[in-house]
C-alpha atoms as a printed R data frame, in Angstrom:
    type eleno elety resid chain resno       x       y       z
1   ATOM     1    CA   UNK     A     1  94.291 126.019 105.521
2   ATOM     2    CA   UNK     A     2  92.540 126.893 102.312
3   ATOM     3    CA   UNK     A     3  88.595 127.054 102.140
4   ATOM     4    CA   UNK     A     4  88.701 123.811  99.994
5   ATOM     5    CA   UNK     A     5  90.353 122.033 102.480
6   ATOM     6    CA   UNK     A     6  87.634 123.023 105.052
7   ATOM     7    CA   UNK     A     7  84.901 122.057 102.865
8   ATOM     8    CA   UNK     A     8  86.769 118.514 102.637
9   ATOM     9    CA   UNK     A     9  86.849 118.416 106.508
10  ATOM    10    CA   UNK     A    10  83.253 118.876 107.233
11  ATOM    11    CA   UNK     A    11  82.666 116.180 104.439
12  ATOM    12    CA   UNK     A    12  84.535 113.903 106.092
13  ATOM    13    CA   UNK     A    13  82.495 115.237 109.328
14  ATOM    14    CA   UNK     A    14  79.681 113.940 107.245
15  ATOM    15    CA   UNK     A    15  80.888 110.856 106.039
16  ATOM    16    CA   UNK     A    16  81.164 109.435 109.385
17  ATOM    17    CA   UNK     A    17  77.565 109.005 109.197
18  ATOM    18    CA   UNK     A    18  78.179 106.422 106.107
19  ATOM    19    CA   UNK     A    19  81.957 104.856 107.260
20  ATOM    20    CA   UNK     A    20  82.680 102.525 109.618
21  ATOM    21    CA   UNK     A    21  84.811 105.321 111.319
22  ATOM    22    CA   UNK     A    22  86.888 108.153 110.248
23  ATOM    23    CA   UNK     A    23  88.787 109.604 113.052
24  ATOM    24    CA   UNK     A    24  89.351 113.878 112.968
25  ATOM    25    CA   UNK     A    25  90.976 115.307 111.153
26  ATOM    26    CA   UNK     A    26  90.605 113.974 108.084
27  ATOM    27    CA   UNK     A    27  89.300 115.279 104.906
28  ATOM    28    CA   UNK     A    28  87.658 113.886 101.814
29  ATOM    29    CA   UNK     A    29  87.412 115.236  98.363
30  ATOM    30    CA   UNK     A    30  84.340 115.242  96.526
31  ATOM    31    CA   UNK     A    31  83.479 113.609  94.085
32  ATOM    32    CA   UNK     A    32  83.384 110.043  95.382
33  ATOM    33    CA   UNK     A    33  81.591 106.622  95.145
34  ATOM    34    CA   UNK     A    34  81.198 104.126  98.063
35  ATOM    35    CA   UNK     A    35  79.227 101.154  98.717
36  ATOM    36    CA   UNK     A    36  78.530  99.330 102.324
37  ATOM    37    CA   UNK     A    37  80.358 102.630 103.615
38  ATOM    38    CA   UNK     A    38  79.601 101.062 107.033
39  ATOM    39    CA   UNK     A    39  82.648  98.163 106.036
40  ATOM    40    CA   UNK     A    40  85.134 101.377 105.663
41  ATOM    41    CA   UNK     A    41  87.112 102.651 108.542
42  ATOM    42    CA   UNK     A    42  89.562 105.622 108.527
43  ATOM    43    CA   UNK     A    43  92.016 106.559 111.120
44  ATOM    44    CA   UNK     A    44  93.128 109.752 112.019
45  ATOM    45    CA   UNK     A    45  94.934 112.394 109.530
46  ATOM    46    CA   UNK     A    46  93.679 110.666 106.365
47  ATOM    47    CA   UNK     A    47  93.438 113.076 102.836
48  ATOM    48    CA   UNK     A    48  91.329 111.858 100.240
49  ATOM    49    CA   UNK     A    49  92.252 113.484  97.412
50  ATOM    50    CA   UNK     A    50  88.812 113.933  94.795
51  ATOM    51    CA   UNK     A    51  87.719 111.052  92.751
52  ATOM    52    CA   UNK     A    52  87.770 108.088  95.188
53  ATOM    53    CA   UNK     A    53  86.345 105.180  94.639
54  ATOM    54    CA   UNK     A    54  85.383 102.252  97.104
55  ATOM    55    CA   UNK     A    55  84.232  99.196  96.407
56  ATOM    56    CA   UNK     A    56  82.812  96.700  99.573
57  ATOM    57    CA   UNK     A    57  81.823  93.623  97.498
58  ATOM    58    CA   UNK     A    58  79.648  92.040 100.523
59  ATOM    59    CA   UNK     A    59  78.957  92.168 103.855
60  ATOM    60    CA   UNK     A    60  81.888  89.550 104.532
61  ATOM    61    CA   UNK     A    61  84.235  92.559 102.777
62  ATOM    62    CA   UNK     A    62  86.309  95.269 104.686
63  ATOM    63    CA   UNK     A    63  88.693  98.199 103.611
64  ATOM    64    CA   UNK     A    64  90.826  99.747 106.344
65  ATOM    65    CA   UNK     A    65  92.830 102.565 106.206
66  ATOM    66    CA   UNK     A    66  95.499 103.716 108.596
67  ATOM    67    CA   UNK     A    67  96.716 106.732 110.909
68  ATOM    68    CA   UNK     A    68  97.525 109.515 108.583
69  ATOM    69    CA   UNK     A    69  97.145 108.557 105.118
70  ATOM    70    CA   UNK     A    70  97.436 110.495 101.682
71  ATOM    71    CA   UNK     A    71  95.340 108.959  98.928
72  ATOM    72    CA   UNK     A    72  95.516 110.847  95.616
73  ATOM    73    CA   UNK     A    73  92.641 111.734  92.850
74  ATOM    74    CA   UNK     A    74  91.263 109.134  91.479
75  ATOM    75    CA   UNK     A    75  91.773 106.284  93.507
76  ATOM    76    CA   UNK     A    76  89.875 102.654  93.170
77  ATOM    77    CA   UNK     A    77  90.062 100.150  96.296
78  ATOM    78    CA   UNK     A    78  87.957  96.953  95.583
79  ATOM    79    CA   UNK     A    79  87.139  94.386  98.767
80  ATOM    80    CA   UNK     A    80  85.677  90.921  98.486
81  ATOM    81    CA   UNK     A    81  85.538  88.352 101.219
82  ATOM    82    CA   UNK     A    82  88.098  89.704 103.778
83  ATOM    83    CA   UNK     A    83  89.743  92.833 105.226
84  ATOM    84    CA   UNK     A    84  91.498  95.027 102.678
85  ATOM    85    CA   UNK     A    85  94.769  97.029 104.743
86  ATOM    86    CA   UNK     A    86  95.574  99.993 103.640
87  ATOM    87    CA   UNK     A    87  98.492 100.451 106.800
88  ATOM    88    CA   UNK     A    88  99.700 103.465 108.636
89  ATOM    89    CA   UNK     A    89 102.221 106.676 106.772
90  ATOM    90    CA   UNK     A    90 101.217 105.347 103.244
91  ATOM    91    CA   UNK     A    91 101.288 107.703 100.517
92  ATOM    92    CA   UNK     A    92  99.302 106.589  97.590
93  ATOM    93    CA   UNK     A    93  99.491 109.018  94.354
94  ATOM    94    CA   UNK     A    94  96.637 109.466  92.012
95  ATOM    95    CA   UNK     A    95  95.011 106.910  89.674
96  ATOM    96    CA   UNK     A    96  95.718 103.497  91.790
97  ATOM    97    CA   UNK     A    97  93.721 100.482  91.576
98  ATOM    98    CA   UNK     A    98  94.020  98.230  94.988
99  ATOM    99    CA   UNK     A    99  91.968  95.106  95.093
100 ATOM   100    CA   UNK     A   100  91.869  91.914  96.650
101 ATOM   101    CA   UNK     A   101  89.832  90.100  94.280
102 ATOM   102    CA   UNK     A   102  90.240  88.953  90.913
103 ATOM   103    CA   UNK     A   103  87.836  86.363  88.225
104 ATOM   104    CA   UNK     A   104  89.104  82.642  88.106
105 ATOM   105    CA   UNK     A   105  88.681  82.503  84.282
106 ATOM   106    CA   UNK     A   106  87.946  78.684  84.663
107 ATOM   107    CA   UNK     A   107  84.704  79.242  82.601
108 ATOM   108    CA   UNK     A   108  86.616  79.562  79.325
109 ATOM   109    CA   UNK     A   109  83.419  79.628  77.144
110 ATOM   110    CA   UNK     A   110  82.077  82.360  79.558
111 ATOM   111    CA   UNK     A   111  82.236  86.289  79.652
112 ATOM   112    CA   UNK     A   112  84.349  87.362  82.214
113 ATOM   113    CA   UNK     A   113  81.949  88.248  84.417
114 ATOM   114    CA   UNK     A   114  80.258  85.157  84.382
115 ATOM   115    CA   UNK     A   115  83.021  84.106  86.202
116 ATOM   116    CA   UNK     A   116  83.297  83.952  90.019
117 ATOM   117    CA   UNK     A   117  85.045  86.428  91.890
118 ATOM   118    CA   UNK     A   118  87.766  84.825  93.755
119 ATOM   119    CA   UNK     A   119  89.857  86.422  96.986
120 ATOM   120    CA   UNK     A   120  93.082  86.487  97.948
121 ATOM   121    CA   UNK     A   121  94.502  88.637 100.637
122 ATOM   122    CA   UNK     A   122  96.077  91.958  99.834
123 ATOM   123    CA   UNK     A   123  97.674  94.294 102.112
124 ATOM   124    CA   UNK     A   124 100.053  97.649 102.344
125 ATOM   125    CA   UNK     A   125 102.697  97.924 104.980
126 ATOM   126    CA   UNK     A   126 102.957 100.766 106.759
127 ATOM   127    CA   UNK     A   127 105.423 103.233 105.551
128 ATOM   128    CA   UNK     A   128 104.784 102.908 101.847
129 ATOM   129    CA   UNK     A   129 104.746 104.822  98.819
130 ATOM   130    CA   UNK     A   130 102.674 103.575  95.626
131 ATOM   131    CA   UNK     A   131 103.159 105.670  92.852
132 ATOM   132    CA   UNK     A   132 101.310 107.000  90.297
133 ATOM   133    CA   UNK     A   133  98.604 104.989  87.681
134 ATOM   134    CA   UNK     A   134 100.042 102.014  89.633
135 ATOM   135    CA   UNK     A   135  98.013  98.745  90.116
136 ATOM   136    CA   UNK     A   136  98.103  96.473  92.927
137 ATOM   137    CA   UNK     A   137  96.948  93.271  91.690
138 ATOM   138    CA   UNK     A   138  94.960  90.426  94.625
139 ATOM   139    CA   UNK     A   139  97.176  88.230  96.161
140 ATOM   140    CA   UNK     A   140  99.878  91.372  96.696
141 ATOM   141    CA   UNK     A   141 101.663  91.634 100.184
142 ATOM   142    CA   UNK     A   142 103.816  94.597 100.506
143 ATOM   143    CA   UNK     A   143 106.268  94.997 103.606
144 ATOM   144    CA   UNK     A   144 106.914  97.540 105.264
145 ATOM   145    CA   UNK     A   145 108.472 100.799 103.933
146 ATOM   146    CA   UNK     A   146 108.226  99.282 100.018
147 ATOM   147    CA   UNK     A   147 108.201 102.191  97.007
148 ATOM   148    CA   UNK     A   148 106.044 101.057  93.943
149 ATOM   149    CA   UNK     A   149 107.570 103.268  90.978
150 ATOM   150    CA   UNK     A   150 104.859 104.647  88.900
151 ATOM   151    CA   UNK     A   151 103.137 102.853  86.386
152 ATOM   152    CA   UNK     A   152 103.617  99.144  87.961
153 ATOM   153    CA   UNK     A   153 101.312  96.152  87.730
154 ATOM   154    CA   UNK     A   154 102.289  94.412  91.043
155 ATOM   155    CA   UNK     A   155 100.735  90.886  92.568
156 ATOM   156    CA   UNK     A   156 103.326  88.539  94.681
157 ATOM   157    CA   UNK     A   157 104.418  89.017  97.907
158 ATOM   158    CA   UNK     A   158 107.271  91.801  98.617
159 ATOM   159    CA   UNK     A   159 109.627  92.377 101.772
160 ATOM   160    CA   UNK     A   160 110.363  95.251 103.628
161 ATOM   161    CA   UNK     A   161 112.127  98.396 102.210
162 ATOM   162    CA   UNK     A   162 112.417  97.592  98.526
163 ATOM   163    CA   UNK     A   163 111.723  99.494  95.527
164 ATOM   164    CA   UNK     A   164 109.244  97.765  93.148
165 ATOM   165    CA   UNK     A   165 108.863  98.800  89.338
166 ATOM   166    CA   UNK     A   166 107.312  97.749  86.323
167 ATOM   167    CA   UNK     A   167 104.805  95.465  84.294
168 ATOM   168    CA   UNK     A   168 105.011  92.995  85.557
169 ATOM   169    CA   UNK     A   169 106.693  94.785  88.700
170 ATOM   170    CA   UNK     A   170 110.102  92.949  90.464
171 ATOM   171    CA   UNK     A   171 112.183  94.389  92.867
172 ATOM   172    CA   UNK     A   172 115.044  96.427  91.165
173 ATOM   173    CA   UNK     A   173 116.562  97.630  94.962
174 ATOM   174    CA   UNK     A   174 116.727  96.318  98.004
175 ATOM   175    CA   UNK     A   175 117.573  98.734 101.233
């Protein structure tokens, strides 16, 4: 193990002061933002690769992440309202957006962010691979095992062991 990855490890050492829970080993690269760190829990064997980003939108708001876990640079994860699952065995590459929440627009004459923030519940199966600069949209289920080809915009709920791709993403194989 490099010196890097050491540094990460006692980071994450002190990040469990701030988290929910992270369970060792894990490691964290720095830099990162988090609010209401106490609404984030790790498991064991998670690597956060630099550049995270984790957004807890209220106290009502969760993000969990599973038993080892490989989250690339640059990752944004944005909770409102519920429990945001990030399963076990995911591999998520770098630049990813996952939230659960989204505006509901109905305030036509407003700016967006006049708007209320409305949730709907997201979650990763275990098992899966998201690929790079994808986005996982609120409202997105994805079963178990599922591969998100890089550069996807994916909301709607997928089964098991399929391969999802594009913008907007569909299922283009089935296993």
């Amino acid at each position: 193990m490099n010196l890097t990855k050491i540094g990460w490890g006692l980071r994450a050492l002190l990040y469990k002061l701030r988290f929910k829970v992270i369970i060792m080993p894990s490691y964290i690269g720095k830099p990162i933002y988090i609010n209401r760190g106490k609404n984030i829990s790790c498991g064991k064997r998670v690597r956060i690769y630099p550049g995270l980003r984790a957004e807890v939108v209220n106290d009502n708001s969760s993000i969990s992440i599973g038993n080892n876990v490989s989250i690339g640079q640059n990752f944004h994860v944005v909770s409102y309202n519920d429990d945001l699952k990030i399963s076990d065995n995911v591999v998520i590459a770098g630049n990813v957006l996952i939230t659960n929440c989204d505006h509901d627009y109905k305030g036509v004459h407003e700016s967006v962010l006049e708007n209320h923030l409305i949730y709907k519940r997201t979650a990763v199966g275990n098992g899966c691979f998201i690929g790079n600069n994808s986005v996982i949209l609120a409202g997105t289920i994805l079963g178990e095992r599922c591969i998100v080809g890089a550069n996807s915009v994916v909301k709607g709920v997928f089964p098991s062991r399929c391969v999802i791709a594009g913008a907007p993403a569909k299922i283009i194989k089935r296993f």
